[in-house]
Coordinates of C-alpha atoms and ligand atoms in Angstrom, one line a residue:
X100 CA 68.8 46.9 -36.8
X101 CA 67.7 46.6 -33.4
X102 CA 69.8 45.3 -30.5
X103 CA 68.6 42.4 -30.1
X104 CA 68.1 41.1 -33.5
X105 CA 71.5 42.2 -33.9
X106 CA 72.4 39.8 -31.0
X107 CA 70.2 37.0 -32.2
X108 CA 71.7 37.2 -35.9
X109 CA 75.6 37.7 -34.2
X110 CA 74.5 33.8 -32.7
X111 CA 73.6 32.6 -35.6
X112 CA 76.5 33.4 -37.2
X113 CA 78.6 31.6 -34.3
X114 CA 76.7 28.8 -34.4
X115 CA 76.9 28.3 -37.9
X116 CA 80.8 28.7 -37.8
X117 CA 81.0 26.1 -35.0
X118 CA 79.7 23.4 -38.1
X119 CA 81.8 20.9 -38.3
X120 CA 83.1 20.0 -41.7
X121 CA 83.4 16.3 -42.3
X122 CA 85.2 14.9 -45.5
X123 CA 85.2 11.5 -46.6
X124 CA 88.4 9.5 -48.5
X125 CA 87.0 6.3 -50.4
X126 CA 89.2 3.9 -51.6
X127 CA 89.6 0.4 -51.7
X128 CA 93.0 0.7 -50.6
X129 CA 94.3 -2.8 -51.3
X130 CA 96.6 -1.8 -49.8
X131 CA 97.4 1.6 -48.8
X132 CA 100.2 3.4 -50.4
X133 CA 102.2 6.2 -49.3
X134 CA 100.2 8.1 -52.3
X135 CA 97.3 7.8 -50.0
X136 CA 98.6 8.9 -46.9
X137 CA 100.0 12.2 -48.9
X138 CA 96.1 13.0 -49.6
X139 CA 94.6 11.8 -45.9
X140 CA 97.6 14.3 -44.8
X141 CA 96.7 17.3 -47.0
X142 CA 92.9 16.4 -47.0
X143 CA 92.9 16.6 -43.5
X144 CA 93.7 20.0 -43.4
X145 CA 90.7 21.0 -45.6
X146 CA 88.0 19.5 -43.1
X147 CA 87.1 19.3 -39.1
X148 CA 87.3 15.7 -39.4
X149 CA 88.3 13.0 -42.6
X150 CA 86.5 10.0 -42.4
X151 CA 88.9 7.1 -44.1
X152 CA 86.2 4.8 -45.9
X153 CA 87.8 1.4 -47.0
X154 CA 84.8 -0.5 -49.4
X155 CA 84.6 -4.1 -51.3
X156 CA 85.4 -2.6 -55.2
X157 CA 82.3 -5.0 -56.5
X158 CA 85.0 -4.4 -60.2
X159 CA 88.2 -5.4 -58.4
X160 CA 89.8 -8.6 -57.0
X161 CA 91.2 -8.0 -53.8
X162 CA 94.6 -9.6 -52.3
X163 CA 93.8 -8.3 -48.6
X164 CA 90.2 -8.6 -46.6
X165 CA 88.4 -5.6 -45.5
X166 CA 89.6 -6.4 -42.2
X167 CA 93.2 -6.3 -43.2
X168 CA 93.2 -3.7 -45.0
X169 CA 91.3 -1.7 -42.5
X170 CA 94.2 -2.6 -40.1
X171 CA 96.7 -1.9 -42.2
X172 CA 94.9 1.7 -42.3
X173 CA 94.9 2.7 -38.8
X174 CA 98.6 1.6 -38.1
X175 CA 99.8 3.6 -40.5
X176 CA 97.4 6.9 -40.1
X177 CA 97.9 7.2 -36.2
X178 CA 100.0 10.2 -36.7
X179 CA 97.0 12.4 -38.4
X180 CA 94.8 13.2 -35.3
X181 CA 91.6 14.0 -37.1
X182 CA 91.2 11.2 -39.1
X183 CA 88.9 7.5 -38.4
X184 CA 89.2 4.8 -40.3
X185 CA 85.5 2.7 -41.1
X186 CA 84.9 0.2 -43.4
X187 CA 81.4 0.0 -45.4
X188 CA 79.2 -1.5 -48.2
X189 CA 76.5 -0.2 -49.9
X190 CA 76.4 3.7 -51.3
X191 CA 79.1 5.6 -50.8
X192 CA 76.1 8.7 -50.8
X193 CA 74.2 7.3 -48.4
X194 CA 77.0 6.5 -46.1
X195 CA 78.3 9.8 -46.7
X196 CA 74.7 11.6 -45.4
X197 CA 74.3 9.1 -42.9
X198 CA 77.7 10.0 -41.3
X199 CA 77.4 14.3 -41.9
X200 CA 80.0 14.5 -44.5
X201 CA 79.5 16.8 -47.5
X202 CA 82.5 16.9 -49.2
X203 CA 84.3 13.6 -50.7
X204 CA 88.1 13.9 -51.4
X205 CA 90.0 11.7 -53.9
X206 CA 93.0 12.3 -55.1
X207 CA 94.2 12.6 -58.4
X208 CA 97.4 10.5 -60.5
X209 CA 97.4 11.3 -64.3
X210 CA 95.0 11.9 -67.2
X211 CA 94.0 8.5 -67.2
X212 CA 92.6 8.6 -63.2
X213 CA 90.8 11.9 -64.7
X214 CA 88.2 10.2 -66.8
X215 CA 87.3 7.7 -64.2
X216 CA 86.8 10.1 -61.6
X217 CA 85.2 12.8 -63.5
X218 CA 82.3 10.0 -64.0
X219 CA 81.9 9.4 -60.3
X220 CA 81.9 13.0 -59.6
X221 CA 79.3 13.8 -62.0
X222 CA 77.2 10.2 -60.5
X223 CA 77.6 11.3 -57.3
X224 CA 76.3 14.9 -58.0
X225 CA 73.1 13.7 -59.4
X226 CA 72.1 10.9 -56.8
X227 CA 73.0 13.5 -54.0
X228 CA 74.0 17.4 -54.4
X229 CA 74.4 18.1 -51.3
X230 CA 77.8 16.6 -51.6
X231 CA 80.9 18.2 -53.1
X232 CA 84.0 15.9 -54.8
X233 CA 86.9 17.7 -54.1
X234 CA 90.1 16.3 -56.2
X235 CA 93.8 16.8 -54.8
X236 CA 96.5 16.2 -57.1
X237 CA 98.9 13.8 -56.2
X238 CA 103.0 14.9 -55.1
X239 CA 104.9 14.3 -58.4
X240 CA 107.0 11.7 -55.8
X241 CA 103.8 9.4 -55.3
X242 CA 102.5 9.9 -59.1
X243 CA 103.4 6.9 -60.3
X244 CA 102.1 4.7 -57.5
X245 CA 99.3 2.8 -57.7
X246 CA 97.9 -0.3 -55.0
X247 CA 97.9 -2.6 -58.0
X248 CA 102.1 -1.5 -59.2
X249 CA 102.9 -2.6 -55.3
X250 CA 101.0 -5.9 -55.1
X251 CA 102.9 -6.6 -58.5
X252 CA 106.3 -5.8 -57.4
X253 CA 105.8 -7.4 -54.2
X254 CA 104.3 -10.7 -55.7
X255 CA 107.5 -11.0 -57.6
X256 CA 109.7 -9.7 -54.2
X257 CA 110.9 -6.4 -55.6
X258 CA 111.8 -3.2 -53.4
X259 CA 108.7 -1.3 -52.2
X260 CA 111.7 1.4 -50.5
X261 CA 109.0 5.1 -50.1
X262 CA 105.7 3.7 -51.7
X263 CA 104.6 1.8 -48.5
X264 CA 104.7 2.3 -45.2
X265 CA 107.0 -0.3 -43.1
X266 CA 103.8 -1.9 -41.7
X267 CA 102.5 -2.6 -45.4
X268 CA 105.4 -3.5 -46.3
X269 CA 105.4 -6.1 -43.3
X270 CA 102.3 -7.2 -44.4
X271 CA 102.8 -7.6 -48.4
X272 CA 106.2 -10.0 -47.3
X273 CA 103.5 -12.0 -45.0
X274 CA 101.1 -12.3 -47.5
X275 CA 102.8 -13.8 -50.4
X276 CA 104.7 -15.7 -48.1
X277 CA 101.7 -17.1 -47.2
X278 CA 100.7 -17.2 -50.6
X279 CA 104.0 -19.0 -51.6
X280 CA 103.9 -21.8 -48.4
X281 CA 100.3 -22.9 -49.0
Ligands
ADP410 P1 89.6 2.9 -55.9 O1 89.6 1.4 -55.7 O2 88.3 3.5 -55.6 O3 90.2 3.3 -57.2 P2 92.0 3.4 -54.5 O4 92.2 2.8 -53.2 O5 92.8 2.8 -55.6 O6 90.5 3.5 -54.8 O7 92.3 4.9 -54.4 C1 91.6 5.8 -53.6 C2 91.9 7.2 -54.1 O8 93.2 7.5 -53.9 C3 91.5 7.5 -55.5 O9 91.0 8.8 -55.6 C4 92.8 7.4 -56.2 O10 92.9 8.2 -57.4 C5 93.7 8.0 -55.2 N1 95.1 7.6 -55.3 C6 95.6 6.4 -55.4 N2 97.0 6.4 -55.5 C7 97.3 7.7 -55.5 C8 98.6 8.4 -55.6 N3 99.7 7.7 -55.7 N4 98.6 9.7 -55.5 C9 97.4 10.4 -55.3 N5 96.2 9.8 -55.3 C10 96.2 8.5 -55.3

C-alpha cells in the first residue's frame, strides 16, 4: 500500500472512531422509578450520549403531564453527565433518526416484560433496521418495581423508602394531596 493511501485510509479510520454513539431510553415514565435510573446509569455507559425520551402511552392513563414528568426526569438524572431529557409524540423511529441515535435501550423486569418487548423490538426492526434494541436486565433490587406498583402505593399513602427518588417521592405526596383536596 502506498504511503499515502495508507495515510488517507489511517483517517478514515479516525474519523470513523470519532462517531458518536447516541442511544435512546423510551418510556412513559409516569413517574420515574429508581428501576429507571439503574438502566439510564448502566445505559449510559454503553453510548457517547443517552437521549431520555418521555412519550404520551396512546394505551396508558397517565397520573402526571408530560411536563411533570419531564421535570421530575431531569431533577433526578443531573448526576449522569451524558444524558438529556426530551419529550416527543409521534414515532419513536423517526424521532430516533431524526436525532442520530441507532441503538434504543429498554430495560428488562421479568418474563412477562419479555413478550411485550420482544414485539416492539421486532416492530421497530422492520419499520427501521438501521436501529438496534438493546435490552438491560433490571438489578434483582429494582425487579419488582414498576411506575404503576408506586402510583398504587402512593395513592393509598404507603412507604415508597428505595423505589423513588426523594423528588418523586415529593411529588407523588403533592399529587394525591392534590388529588385528595379537590
Ligand atoms: P412504557 O410505558 O413504554 O412501558 P415505562 O416508563 O414503564 O415505559 O418503562 C420504560 C422502560 O423501563 C421499559 O423498557 C421498562 O421495561 C423499563 N423498566 C421499568 N421499570 C423497570 C425496573 N424496575 N427495572 C428495569 N427496567 C425497568
Amino acid at each position: 500500500m502506498g504511503k499515502r493511501r495508507g495515510l488517507l485510509l489511517s483517517a478514515v479510520v479516525r474519523k470513523e472512531s470519532k462517531k458518536v454513539r447516541i442511544g435512546i431510553c423510551p418510556g412513559s415514565f409516569d413517574p420515574v422509578t429508581n428501576g429507571h435510573i439503574d438502566i439510564f446509569e448502566r445505559g449510559s455507559k454503553l453510548v457517547d450520549k443517552l437521549i431520555v425520551a418521555v412519550f404520551e402511552n396512546p394505551s396508558k392513563k397517565h397520573l402526571f403531564t408530560m411536563e411533570e414528568r419531564e421535570d421530575m426526569l431531569r431533577e433526578t438524572t443531573r448526576h449522569i453527565p451524558n444524558i438529556e431529557v426530551v419529550s416527543f409524540d409521534g414515532l419513536l423511529n423517526e424521532y430516533a433518526i431524526e436525532h442520530g441515535a441507532t441503538i434504543i435501550i429498554r430495560g428488562l423486569r421479568a418474563l412477562s416484560d419479555f413478550e411485550y418487548e420482544f414485539q416492539r423490538a421486532l416492530l421497530m426492526k422492520k419499520v427501521e433496521p438501521r436501529i438496534e434494541t438493546v435490552f438491560i436486565m433490571t438489578s434483582t433490587q429494582y425487579s419488582y418495581i414498576s411506575s404503576t406498583g408506586i402510583r398504587e402505593l402512593a395513592c393509598f399513602g404507603g412507604k415508597l423508602d428505595d423505589m423513588v427518588p426523594d423528588y418523586v417521592e415529593k411529588k407523588l405526596r403533592e399529587k394525591f394531596a392534590d388529588k385528595y383536596n379537590a
